[in-house]
Every structure is written in structure tokens, then in C-alpha cells.
JSON list of C-alpha atoms in Angstrom, two decimals:
[
{"chain": "A", "resi": 1, "resn": "UNK", "atom": "CA", "xyz": [168.77, 93.96, 42.50]},
{"chain": "A", "resi": 2, "resn": "UNK", "atom": "CA", "xyz": [167.38, 97.33, 43.40]},
{"chain": "A", "resi": 3, "resn": "UNK", "atom": "CA", "xyz": [166.15, 97.41, 46.96]},
{"chain": "A", "resi": 4, "resn": "UNK", "atom": "CA", "xyz": [164.47, 100.60, 48.09]},
{"chain": "A", "resi": 5, "resn": "UNK", "atom": "CA", "xyz": [164.91, 99.80, 51.74]},
{"chain": "A", "resi": 6, "resn": "UNK", "atom": "CA", "xyz": [166.63, 97.50, 54.17]},
{"chain": "A", "resi": 7, "resn": "UNK", "atom": "CA", "xyz": [164.94, 97.27, 57.54]},
{"chain": "A", "resi": 8, "resn": "UNK", "atom": "CA", "xyz": [166.75, 95.74, 60.50]},
{"chain": "A", "resi": 9, "resn": "UNK", "atom": "CA", "xyz": [164.38, 95.14, 63.38]},
{"chain": "A", "resi": 10, "resn": "UNK", "atom": "CA", "xyz": [165.39, 94.94, 67.03]},
{"chain": "A", "resi": 11, "resn": "UNK", "atom": "CA", "xyz": [164.23, 91.32, 67.11]},
{"chain": "A", "resi": 12, "resn": "UNK", "atom": "CA", "xyz": [166.90, 90.42, 64.55]},
{"chain": "A", "resi": 13, "resn": "UNK", "atom": "CA", "xyz": [169.66, 91.91, 66.68]},
{"chain": "A", "resi": 14, "resn": "UNK", "atom": "CA", "xyz": [168.32, 90.24, 69.82]},
{"chain": "A", "resi": 15, "resn": "UNK", "atom": "CA", "xyz": [167.80, 86.89, 68.07]},
{"chain": "A", "resi": 16, "resn": "UNK", "atom": "CA", "xyz": [171.30, 87.00, 66.60]},
{"chain": "A", "resi": 17, "resn": "UNK", "atom": "CA", "xyz": [172.83, 87.91, 69.97]},
{"chain": "A", "resi": 18, "resn": "UNK", "atom": "CA", "xyz": [171.01, 85.01, 71.65]},
{"chain": "A", "resi": 19, "resn": "UNK", "atom": "CA", "xyz": [172.12, 82.62, 68.92]},
{"chain": "A", "resi": 20, "resn": "UNK", "atom": "CA", "xyz": [175.73, 83.77, 69.20]},
{"chain": "A", "resi": 21, "resn": "UNK", "atom": "CA", "xyz": [175.58, 83.30, 72.97]},
{"chain": "A", "resi": 22, "resn": "UNK", "atom": "CA", "xyz": [173.99, 79.84, 72.73]},
{"chain": "A", "resi": 23, "resn": "UNK", "atom": "CA", "xyz": [175.92, 78.60, 69.68]},
{"chain": "A", "resi": 24, "resn": "UNK", "atom": "CA", "xyz": [178.45, 76.30, 71.27]},
{"chain": "A", "resi": 25, "resn": "UNK", "atom": "CA", "xyz": [178.78, 74.12, 68.16]},
{"chain": "A", "resi": 26, "resn": "UNK", "atom": "CA", "xyz": [179.54, 76.89, 65.66]},
{"chain": "A", "resi": 27, "resn": "UNK", "atom": "CA", "xyz": [176.35, 76.32, 63.67]},
{"chain": "A", "resi": 28, "resn": "UNK", "atom": "CA", "xyz": [175.14, 79.92, 63.45]},
{"chain": "A", "resi": 29, "resn": "UNK", "atom": "CA", "xyz": [176.72, 80.39, 60.04]},
{"chain": "A", "resi": 30, "resn": "UNK", "atom": "CA", "xyz": [174.97, 77.18, 58.91]},
{"chain": "A", "resi": 31, "resn": "UNK", "atom": "CA", "xyz": [171.56, 78.54, 59.92]},
{"chain": "A", "resi": 32, "resn": "UNK", "atom": "CA", "xyz": [172.17, 81.85, 58.12]},
{"chain": "A", "resi": 33, "resn": "UNK", "atom": "CA", "xyz": [173.50, 80.05, 55.02]},
{"chain": "A", "resi": 34, "resn": "UNK", "atom": "CA", "xyz": [170.35, 77.92, 54.89]},
{"chain": "A", "resi": 35, "resn": "UNK", "atom": "CA", "xyz": [168.17, 81.04, 55.25]},
{"chain": "A", "resi": 36, "resn": "UNK", "atom": "CA", "xyz": [170.10, 82.84, 52.50]},
{"chain": "A", "resi": 37, "resn": "UNK", "atom": "CA", "xyz": [169.79, 79.84, 50.14]},
{"chain": "A", "resi": 38, "resn": "UNK", "atom": "CA", "xyz": [166.04, 79.82, 50.77]},
{"chain": "A", "resi": 39, "resn": "UNK", "atom": "CA", "xyz": [165.66, 83.53, 50.07]},
{"chain": "A", "resi": 40, "resn": "UNK", "atom": "CA", "xyz": [167.89, 83.24, 47.00]},
{"chain": "A", "resi": 41, "resn": "UNK", "atom": "CA", "xyz": [165.42, 80.68, 45.62]},
{"chain": "A", "resi": 42, "resn": "UNK", "atom": "CA", "xyz": [162.57, 83.17, 46.05]},
{"chain": "A", "resi": 43, "resn": "UNK", "atom": "CA", "xyz": [164.64, 85.96, 44.53]},
{"chain": "A", "resi": 44, "resn": "UNK", "atom": "CA", "xyz": [165.70, 84.01, 41.43]},
{"chain": "A", "resi": 45, "resn": "UNK", "atom": "CA", "xyz": [162.12, 82.91, 40.75]},
{"chain": "A", "resi": 46, "resn": "UNK", "atom": "CA", "xyz": [160.83, 86.47, 41.18]},
{"chain": "A", "resi": 47, "resn": "UNK", "atom": "CA", "xyz": [163.45, 87.79, 38.76]},
{"chain": "A", "resi": 48, "resn": "UNK", "atom": "CA", "xyz": [162.68, 85.02, 36.26]},
{"chain": "A", "resi": 49, "resn": "UNK", "atom": "CA", "xyz": [158.99, 85.99, 36.23]},
{"chain": "A", "resi": 50, "resn": "UNK", "atom": "CA", "xyz": [159.56, 89.76, 36.16]},
{"chain": "A", "resi": 51, "resn": "UNK", "atom": "CA", "xyz": [158.83, 90.46, 39.82]},
{"chain": "A", "resi": 52, "resn": "UNK", "atom": "CA", "xyz": [160.49, 93.14, 41.90]},
{"chain": "A", "resi": 53, "resn": "UNK", "atom": "CA", "xyz": [161.62, 93.36, 45.50]},
{"chain": "A", "resi": 54, "resn": "UNK", "atom": "CA", "xyz": [160.79, 96.60, 47.28]},
{"chain": "A", "resi": 55, "resn": "UNK", "atom": "CA", "xyz": [162.61, 95.82, 50.50]},
{"chain": "A", "resi": 56, "resn": "UNK", "atom": "CA", "xyz": [164.41, 93.34, 52.69]},
{"chain": "A", "resi": 57, "resn": "UNK", "atom": "CA", "xyz": [163.52, 92.87, 56.34]},
{"chain": "A", "resi": 58, "resn": "UNK", "atom": "CA", "xyz": [165.85, 91.30, 58.89]},
{"chain": "A", "resi": 59, "resn": "UNK", "atom": "CA", "xyz": [163.68, 90.36, 61.85]},
{"chain": "A", "resi": 60, "resn": "UNK", "atom": "CA", "xyz": [163.65, 87.97, 64.77]},
{"chain": "A", "resi": 61, "resn": "UNK", "atom": "CA", "xyz": [162.07, 85.48, 62.40]},
{"chain": "A", "resi": 62, "resn": "UNK", "atom": "CA", "xyz": [164.91, 85.65, 59.89]},
{"chain": "A", "resi": 63, "resn": "UNK", "atom": "CA", "xyz": [165.25, 87.24, 56.48]},
{"chain": "A", "resi": 64, "resn": "UNK", "atom": "CA", "xyz": [162.30, 88.11, 54.28]},
{"chain": "A", "resi": 65, "resn": "UNK", "atom": "CA", "xyz": [161.83, 90.04, 51.09]},
{"chain": "A", "resi": 66, "resn": "UNK", "atom": "CA", "xyz": [158.92, 92.39, 50.49]},
{"chain": "A", "resi": 67, "resn": "UNK", "atom": "CA", "xyz": [157.56, 91.70, 47.04]},
{"chain": "A", "resi": 68, "resn": "UNK", "atom": "CA", "xyz": [156.49, 94.78, 45.13]},
{"chain": "A", "resi": 69, "resn": "UNK", "atom": "CA", "xyz": [152.83, 94.79, 44.10]},
{"chain": "A", "resi": 70, "resn": "UNK", "atom": "CA", "xyz": [153.80, 96.06, 40.66]},
{"chain": "A", "resi": 71, "resn": "UNK", "atom": "CA", "xyz": [154.27, 94.45, 38.29]},
{"chain": "A", "resi": 72, "resn": "UNK", "atom": "CA", "xyz": [151.81, 91.79, 39.38]},
{"chain": "A", "resi": 73, "resn": "UNK", "atom": "CA", "xyz": [153.09, 88.30, 38.65]},
{"chain": "A", "resi": 74, "resn": "UNK", "atom": "CA", "xyz": [150.97, 85.76, 36.84]},
{"chain": "A", "resi": 75, "resn": "UNK", "atom": "CA", "xyz": [149.31, 83.08, 38.96]},
{"chain": "A", "resi": 76, "resn": "UNK", "atom": "CA", "xyz": [151.94, 80.52, 37.94]},
{"chain": "A", "resi": 77, "resn": "UNK", "atom": "CA", "xyz": [154.77, 82.99, 38.53]},
{"chain": "A", "resi": 78, "resn": "UNK", "atom": "CA", "xyz": [153.44, 83.93, 41.95]},
{"chain": "A", "resi": 79, "resn": "UNK", "atom": "CA", "xyz": [152.99, 80.28, 42.96]},
{"chain": "A", "resi": 80, "resn": "UNK", "atom": "CA", "xyz": [156.44, 79.31, 41.71]},
{"chain": "A", "resi": 81, "resn": "UNK", "atom": "CA", "xyz": [158.06, 82.29, 43.46]},
{"chain": "A", "resi": 82, "resn": "UNK", "atom": "CA", "xyz": [156.43, 81.22, 46.74]},
{"chain": "A", "resi": 83, "resn": "UNK", "atom": "CA", "xyz": [157.51, 77.60, 46.35]},
{"chain": "A", "resi": 84, "resn": "UNK", "atom": "CA", "xyz": [160.99, 78.42, 45.05]},
{"chain": "A", "resi": 85, "resn": "UNK", "atom": "CA", "xyz": [162.37, 79.13, 48.54]},
{"chain": "A", "resi": 86, "resn": "UNK", "atom": "CA", "xyz": [161.51, 75.72, 50.00]},
{"chain": "A", "resi": 87, "resn": "UNK", "atom": "CA", "xyz": [162.60, 74.04, 46.76]},
{"chain": "A", "resi": 88, "resn": "UNK", "atom": "CA", "xyz": [165.97, 75.81, 46.94]},
{"chain": "A", "resi": 89, "resn": "UNK", "atom": "CA", "xyz": [166.35, 74.63, 50.55]},
{"chain": "A", "resi": 90, "resn": "UNK", "atom": "CA", "xyz": [165.39, 71.05, 49.69]},
{"chain": "A", "resi": 91, "resn": "UNK", "atom": "CA", "xyz": [167.52, 71.06, 46.53]},
{"chain": "A", "resi": 92, "resn": "UNK", "atom": "CA", "xyz": [170.61, 72.23, 48.40]},
{"chain": "A", "resi": 93, "resn": "UNK", "atom": "CA", "xyz": [169.96, 69.63, 51.11]},
{"chain": "A", "resi": 94, "resn": "UNK", "atom": "CA", "xyz": [169.73, 66.87, 48.49]},
{"chain": "A", "resi": 95, "resn": "UNK", "atom": "CA", "xyz": [172.82, 68.08, 46.62]},
{"chain": "A", "resi": 96, "resn": "UNK", "atom": "CA", "xyz": [174.90, 68.22, 49.79]},
{"chain": "A", "resi": 97, "resn": "UNK", "atom": "CA", "xyz": [173.63, 64.85, 51.02]},
{"chain": "A", "resi": 98, "resn": "UNK", "atom": "CA", "xyz": [174.33, 63.13, 47.70]},
{"chain": "A", "resi": 99, "resn": "UNK", "atom": "CA", "xyz": [177.85, 64.52, 47.64]},
{"chain": "A", "resi": 100, "resn": "UNK", "atom": "CA", "xyz": [178.41, 63.65, 51.29]},
{"chain": "A", "resi": 101, "resn": "UNK", "atom": "CA", "xyz": [179.41, 67.28, 51.72]},
{"chain": "A", "resi": 102, "resn": "UNK", "atom": "CA", "xyz": [178.76, 69.39, 54.78]},
{"chain": "A", "resi": 103, "resn": "UNK", "atom": "CA", "xyz": [175.92, 67.38, 56.34]},
{"chain": "A", "resi": 104, "resn": "UNK", "atom": "CA", "xyz": [174.97, 69.87, 59.10]},
{"chain": "A", "resi": 105, "resn": "UNK", "atom": "CA", "xyz": [174.08, 72.37, 56.37]},
{"chain": "A", "resi": 106, "resn": "UNK", "atom": "CA", "xyz": [172.18, 69.66, 54.46]},
{"chain": "A", "resi": 107, "resn": "UNK", "atom": "CA", "xyz": [170.19, 68.85, 57.60]},
{"chain": "A", "resi": 108, "resn": "UNK", "atom": "CA", "xyz": [169.35, 72.47, 58.39]},
{"chain": "A", "resi": 109, "resn": "UNK", "atom": "CA", "xyz": [168.33, 73.09, 54.75]},
{"chain": "A", "resi": 110, "resn": "UNK", "atom": "CA", "xyz": [166.11, 69.99, 54.83]},
{"chain": "A", "resi": 111, "resn": "UNK", "atom": "CA", "xyz": [164.41, 71.09, 58.05]},
{"chain": "A", "resi": 112, "resn": "UNK", "atom": "CA", "xyz": [164.08, 74.68, 56.82]},
{"chain": "A", "resi": 113, "resn": "UNK", "atom": "CA", "xyz": [162.55, 73.62, 53.50]},
{"chain": "A", "resi": 114, "resn": "UNK", "atom": "CA", "xyz": [160.08, 71.16, 55.04]},
{"chain": "A", "resi": 115, "resn": "UNK", "atom": "CA", "xyz": [159.10, 73.56, 57.83]},
{"chain": "A", "resi": 116, "resn": "UNK", "atom": "CA", "xyz": [158.33, 76.32, 55.33]},
{"chain": "A", "resi": 117, "resn": "UNK", "atom": "CA", "xyz": [156.07, 73.96, 53.38]},
{"chain": "A", "resi": 118, "resn": "UNK", "atom": "CA", "xyz": [153.76, 73.50, 56.38]},
{"chain": "A", "resi": 119, "resn": "UNK", "atom": "CA", "xyz": [150.24, 74.70, 55.54]},
{"chain": "A", "resi": 120, "resn": "UNK", "atom": "CA", "xyz": [150.33, 77.58, 58.02]},
{"chain": "A", "resi": 121, "resn": "UNK", "atom": "CA", "xyz": [149.27, 81.09, 57.08]},
{"chain": "A", "resi": 122, "resn": "UNK", "atom": "CA", "xyz": [152.42, 83.19, 56.82]},
{"chain": "A", "resi": 123, "resn": "UNK", "atom": "CA", "xyz": [154.71, 80.32, 55.84]},
{"chain": "A", "resi": 124, "resn": "UNK", "atom": "CA", "xyz": [155.36, 79.43, 52.20]},
{"chain": "A", "resi": 125, "resn": "UNK", "atom": "CA", "xyz": [153.07, 76.37, 52.32]},
{"chain": "A", "resi": 126, "resn": "UNK", "atom": "CA", "xyz": [150.20, 78.49, 53.60]},
{"chain": "A", "resi": 127, "resn": "UNK", "atom": "CA", "xyz": [150.84, 81.17, 51.00]},
{"chain": "A", "resi": 128, "resn": "UNK", "atom": "CA", "xyz": [150.85, 78.55, 48.23]},
{"chain": "A", "resi": 129, "resn": "UNK", "atom": "CA", "xyz": [147.52, 77.13, 49.44]},
{"chain": "A", "resi": 130, "resn": "UNK", "atom": "CA", "xyz": [146.09, 80.63, 49.66]},
{"chain": "A", "resi": 131, "resn": "UNK", "atom": "CA", "xyz": [147.06, 81.26, 46.02]},
{"chain": "A", "resi": 132, "resn": "UNK", "atom": "CA", "xyz": [145.53, 77.94, 44.96]},
{"chain": "A", "resi": 133, "resn": "UNK", "atom": "CA", "xyz": [142.27, 78.74, 46.76]},
{"chain": "A", "resi": 134, "resn": "UNK", "atom": "CA", "xyz": [142.25, 82.27, 45.34]},
{"chain": "A", "resi": 135, "resn": "UNK", "atom": "CA", "xyz": [142.74, 80.94, 41.80]},
{"chain": "A", "resi": 136, "resn": "UNK", "atom": "CA", "xyz": [139.94, 78.41, 42.29]},
{"chain": "A", "resi": 137, "resn": "UNK", "atom": "CA", "xyz": [137.65, 81.38, 43.15]},
{"chain": "A", "resi": 138, "resn": "UNK", "atom": "CA", "xyz": [136.85, 79.78, 46.47]},
{"chain": "A", "resi": 139, "resn": "UNK", "atom": "CA", "xyz": [138.95, 82.21, 48.46]},
{"chain": "A", "resi": 140, "resn": "UNK", "atom": "CA", "xyz": [136.45, 82.80, 51.27]},
{"chain": "A", "resi": 141, "resn": "UNK", "atom": "CA", "xyz": [135.99, 79.06, 51.77]},
{"chain": "A", "resi": 142, "resn": "UNK", "atom": "CA", "xyz": [139.70, 78.47, 51.16]},
{"chain": "A", "resi": 143, "resn": "UNK", "atom": "CA", "xyz": [140.65, 81.17, 53.65]},
{"chain": "A", "resi": 144, "resn": "UNK", "atom": "CA", "xyz": [138.55, 79.47, 56.34]},
{"chain": "A", "resi": 145, "resn": "UNK", "atom": "CA", "xyz": [140.00, 76.06, 55.47]},
{"chain": "A", "resi": 146, "resn": "UNK", "atom": "CA", "xyz": [143.55, 77.45, 55.58]},
{"chain": "A", "resi": 147, "resn": "UNK", "atom": "CA", "xyz": [142.86, 79.14, 58.93]},
{"chain": "A", "resi": 148, "resn": "UNK", "atom": "CA", "xyz": [141.56, 75.88, 60.44]},
{"chain": "A", "resi": 149, "resn": "UNK", "atom": "CA", "xyz": [144.41, 73.88, 58.94]},
{"chain": "A", "resi": 150, "resn": "UNK", "atom": "CA", "xyz": [146.93, 76.40, 60.30]},
{"chain": "A", "resi": 151, "resn": "UNK", "atom": "CA", "xyz": [145.47, 76.12, 63.79]},
{"chain": "A", "resi": 152, "resn": "UNK", "atom": "CA", "xyz": [145.43, 72.31, 63.61]},
{"chain": "A", "resi": 153, "resn": "UNK", "atom": "CA", "xyz": [149.07, 72.13, 62.50]},
{"chain": "A", "resi": 154, "resn": "UNK", "atom": "CA", "xyz": [150.09, 74.61, 65.20]},
{"chain": "A", "resi": 155, "resn": "UNK", "atom": "CA", "xyz": [148.31, 72.54, 67.86]},
{"chain": "A", "resi": 156, "resn": "UNK", "atom": "CA", "xyz": [150.14, 69.41, 66.67]},
{"chain": "A", "resi": 157, "resn": "UNK", "atom": "CA", "xyz": [153.47, 71.30, 66.76]},
{"chain": "A", "resi": 158, "resn": "UNK", "atom": "CA", "xyz": [152.75, 72.53, 70.28]},
{"chain": "A", "resi": 159, "resn": "UNK", "atom": "CA", "xyz": [151.78, 69.07, 71.56]},
{"chain": "A", "resi": 160, "resn": "UNK", "atom": "CA", "xyz": [154.85, 67.49, 69.95]},
{"chain": "A", "resi": 161, "resn": "UNK", "atom": "CA", "xyz": [156.98, 70.34, 71.29]},
{"chain": "A", "resi": 162, "resn": "UNK", "atom": "CA", "xyz": [155.78, 69.81, 74.85]},
{"chain": "A", "resi": 163, "resn": "UNK", "atom": "CA", "xyz": [156.32, 66.06, 74.50]},
{"chain": "A", "resi": 164, "resn": "UNK", "atom": "CA", "xyz": [159.80, 66.56, 73.06]},
{"chain": "A", "resi": 165, "resn": "UNK", "atom": "CA", "xyz": [160.75, 69.03, 75.82]},
{"chain": "A", "resi": 166, "resn": "UNK", "atom": "CA", "xyz": [159.63, 66.53, 78.47]},
{"chain": "A", "resi": 167, "resn": "UNK", "atom": "CA", "xyz": [161.33, 63.55, 76.84]},
{"chain": "A", "resi": 168, "resn": "UNK", "atom": "CA", "xyz": [164.64, 65.30, 76.21]},
{"chain": "A", "resi": 169, "resn": "UNK", "atom": "CA", "xyz": [164.70, 67.19, 79.51]},
{"chain": "A", "resi": 170, "resn": "UNK", "atom": "CA", "xyz": [164.47, 70.65, 78.07]},
{"chain": "A", "resi": 171, "resn": "UNK", "atom": "CA", "xyz": [164.91, 70.63, 74.28]},
{"chain": "A", "resi": 172, "resn": "UNK", "atom": "CA", "xyz": [162.63, 73.53, 73.36]},
{"chain": "A", "resi": 173, "resn": "UNK", "atom": "CA", "xyz": [163.44, 73.68, 69.64]},
{"chain": "A", "resi": 174, "resn": "UNK", "atom": "CA", "xyz": [160.05, 72.40, 68.44]},
{"chain": "A", "resi": 175, "resn": "UNK", "atom": "CA", "xyz": [158.21, 74.73, 70.83]},
{"chain": "A", "resi": 176, "resn": "UNK", "atom": "CA", "xyz": [160.26, 77.64, 69.50]},
{"chain": "A", "resi": 177, "resn": "UNK", "atom": "CA", "xyz": [159.43, 76.58, 65.93]},
{"chain": "A", "resi": 178, "resn": "UNK", "atom": "CA", "xyz": [155.72, 76.47, 66.83]},
{"chain": "A", "resi": 179, "resn": "UNK", "atom": "CA", "xyz": [155.99, 79.93, 68.37]},
{"chain": "A", "resi": 180, "resn": "UNK", "atom": "CA", "xyz": [157.73, 81.25, 65.27]},
{"chain": "A", "resi": 181, "resn": "UNK", "atom": "CA", "xyz": [155.06, 79.74, 62.99]},
{"chain": "A", "resi": 182, "resn": "UNK", "atom": "CA", "xyz": [152.28, 81.18, 65.16]},
{"chain": "A", "resi": 183, "resn": "UNK", "atom": "CA", "xyz": [153.92, 84.62, 64.90]},
{"chain": "A", "resi": 184, "resn": "UNK", "atom": "CA", "xyz": [154.18, 84.34, 61.12]},
{"chain": "A", "resi": 185, "resn": "UNK", "atom": "CA", "xyz": [150.41, 83.87, 60.86]},
{"chain": "A", "resi": 186, "resn": "UNK", "atom": "CA", "xyz": [150.01, 87.58, 61.54]},
{"chain": "A", "resi": 187, "resn": "UNK", "atom": "CA", "xyz": [152.31, 88.77, 58.75]},
{"chain": "A", "resi": 188, "resn": "UNK", "atom": "CA", "xyz": [150.35, 91.33, 56.76]},
{"chain": "A", "resi": 189, "resn": "UNK", "atom": "CA", "xyz": [152.85, 92.38, 54.11]},
{"chain": "A", "resi": 190, "resn": "UNK", "atom": "CA", "xyz": [153.44, 90.39, 50.96]},
{"chain": "A", "resi": 191, "resn": "UNK", "atom": "CA", "xyz": [156.71, 88.74, 51.93]},
{"chain": "A", "resi": 192, "resn": "UNK", "atom": "CA", "xyz": [158.67, 85.75, 50.74]}
]
């Protein structure tokens, strides 16, 4: 893999430091393994369809690859490359669960894969819907539908997050996930 640039943002260093500080159960390596498996799925699909990666960004939101605009993938290749990350996460979760192997990793991969399939702009599910709408030549209408769907899903995540925080006396994980998803909506580069 030829990567022209590796960008490490301050948010990545801060996020990692906070995770190291808060990680009493030793699960940080599990989270990063799940993220790497997800990105490996994107990478393998891109390579299979002739795509190229122009950079890797380590940010507060995790790891993402910047897909080069040239060569342009076919519609099917682009769609499969977008969905390959969540499928890799879900596939690894299933494989580990069926083998009864390291179940914390299986659980994190399952959550990671399902979360990324949410129809929110900036997440893989939103990108897949955007490609489908674009291919159907209803992009303007599809873009509005995706925007409204993203907002609706984010509102549900926020409401559930507030409820969960109140019921569990302070578990903010779903609120943090909603905040992350809301931040991803403003991603402008073509990332996977």
C-alpha cells in the first residue's frame, strides 16, 4: 500500500490518552483491533476494485482512509468498498462468537459494524445510501431524505443516550456515540 501521507490529529492523541486513563478493564487494544479490522475490510475491497488510498488520518473519531479520486471506482466497487468495513466488523464478530473465542472483541466488532451501518451522513450506512440515491439519479431528493433520516436517527440516539445515562447513573457511552455520529456528518473528504 502506498500512502502519500499519514496525518495524526491532536484529537487522536487526546482521545487515546483519555481512553488509556479510563481503561480499567484493559479493553483499549480490543477497540483498536476492531477499528483496524473494519478499516482492513475497506482497504481490501478498494484494492480488489482497483482503488487507491491517498492518506490515512488518525483522529479523535478513530482511523479513516482517504480514498483517492483517481481511478474512480465503478458504482458497484464504490458501494462494496463502503460496505466492506461494516461487513468485516460483523464477519469477525460472527467468527469469534461461533468459535467462542475472545468475546469482548466479538462484541465490540458487532457494535462497531452495526453502528457504522446507521443511515447517518458521514458513517458507512449514510455513504451507501448516498451512493444508491446518486445512482438512481435522484441525488437532490436523496440528499434531502438522507439529511432528514440522519437527523431523525441522531435524535433517537440522543434521547436513548439521555435515558440510558439516567437509568444507569452516568453511563454516557450512547451519548458519546451520538456526539461522534453528529461530528461525522460534517466530514467533507471522501473517507472510509
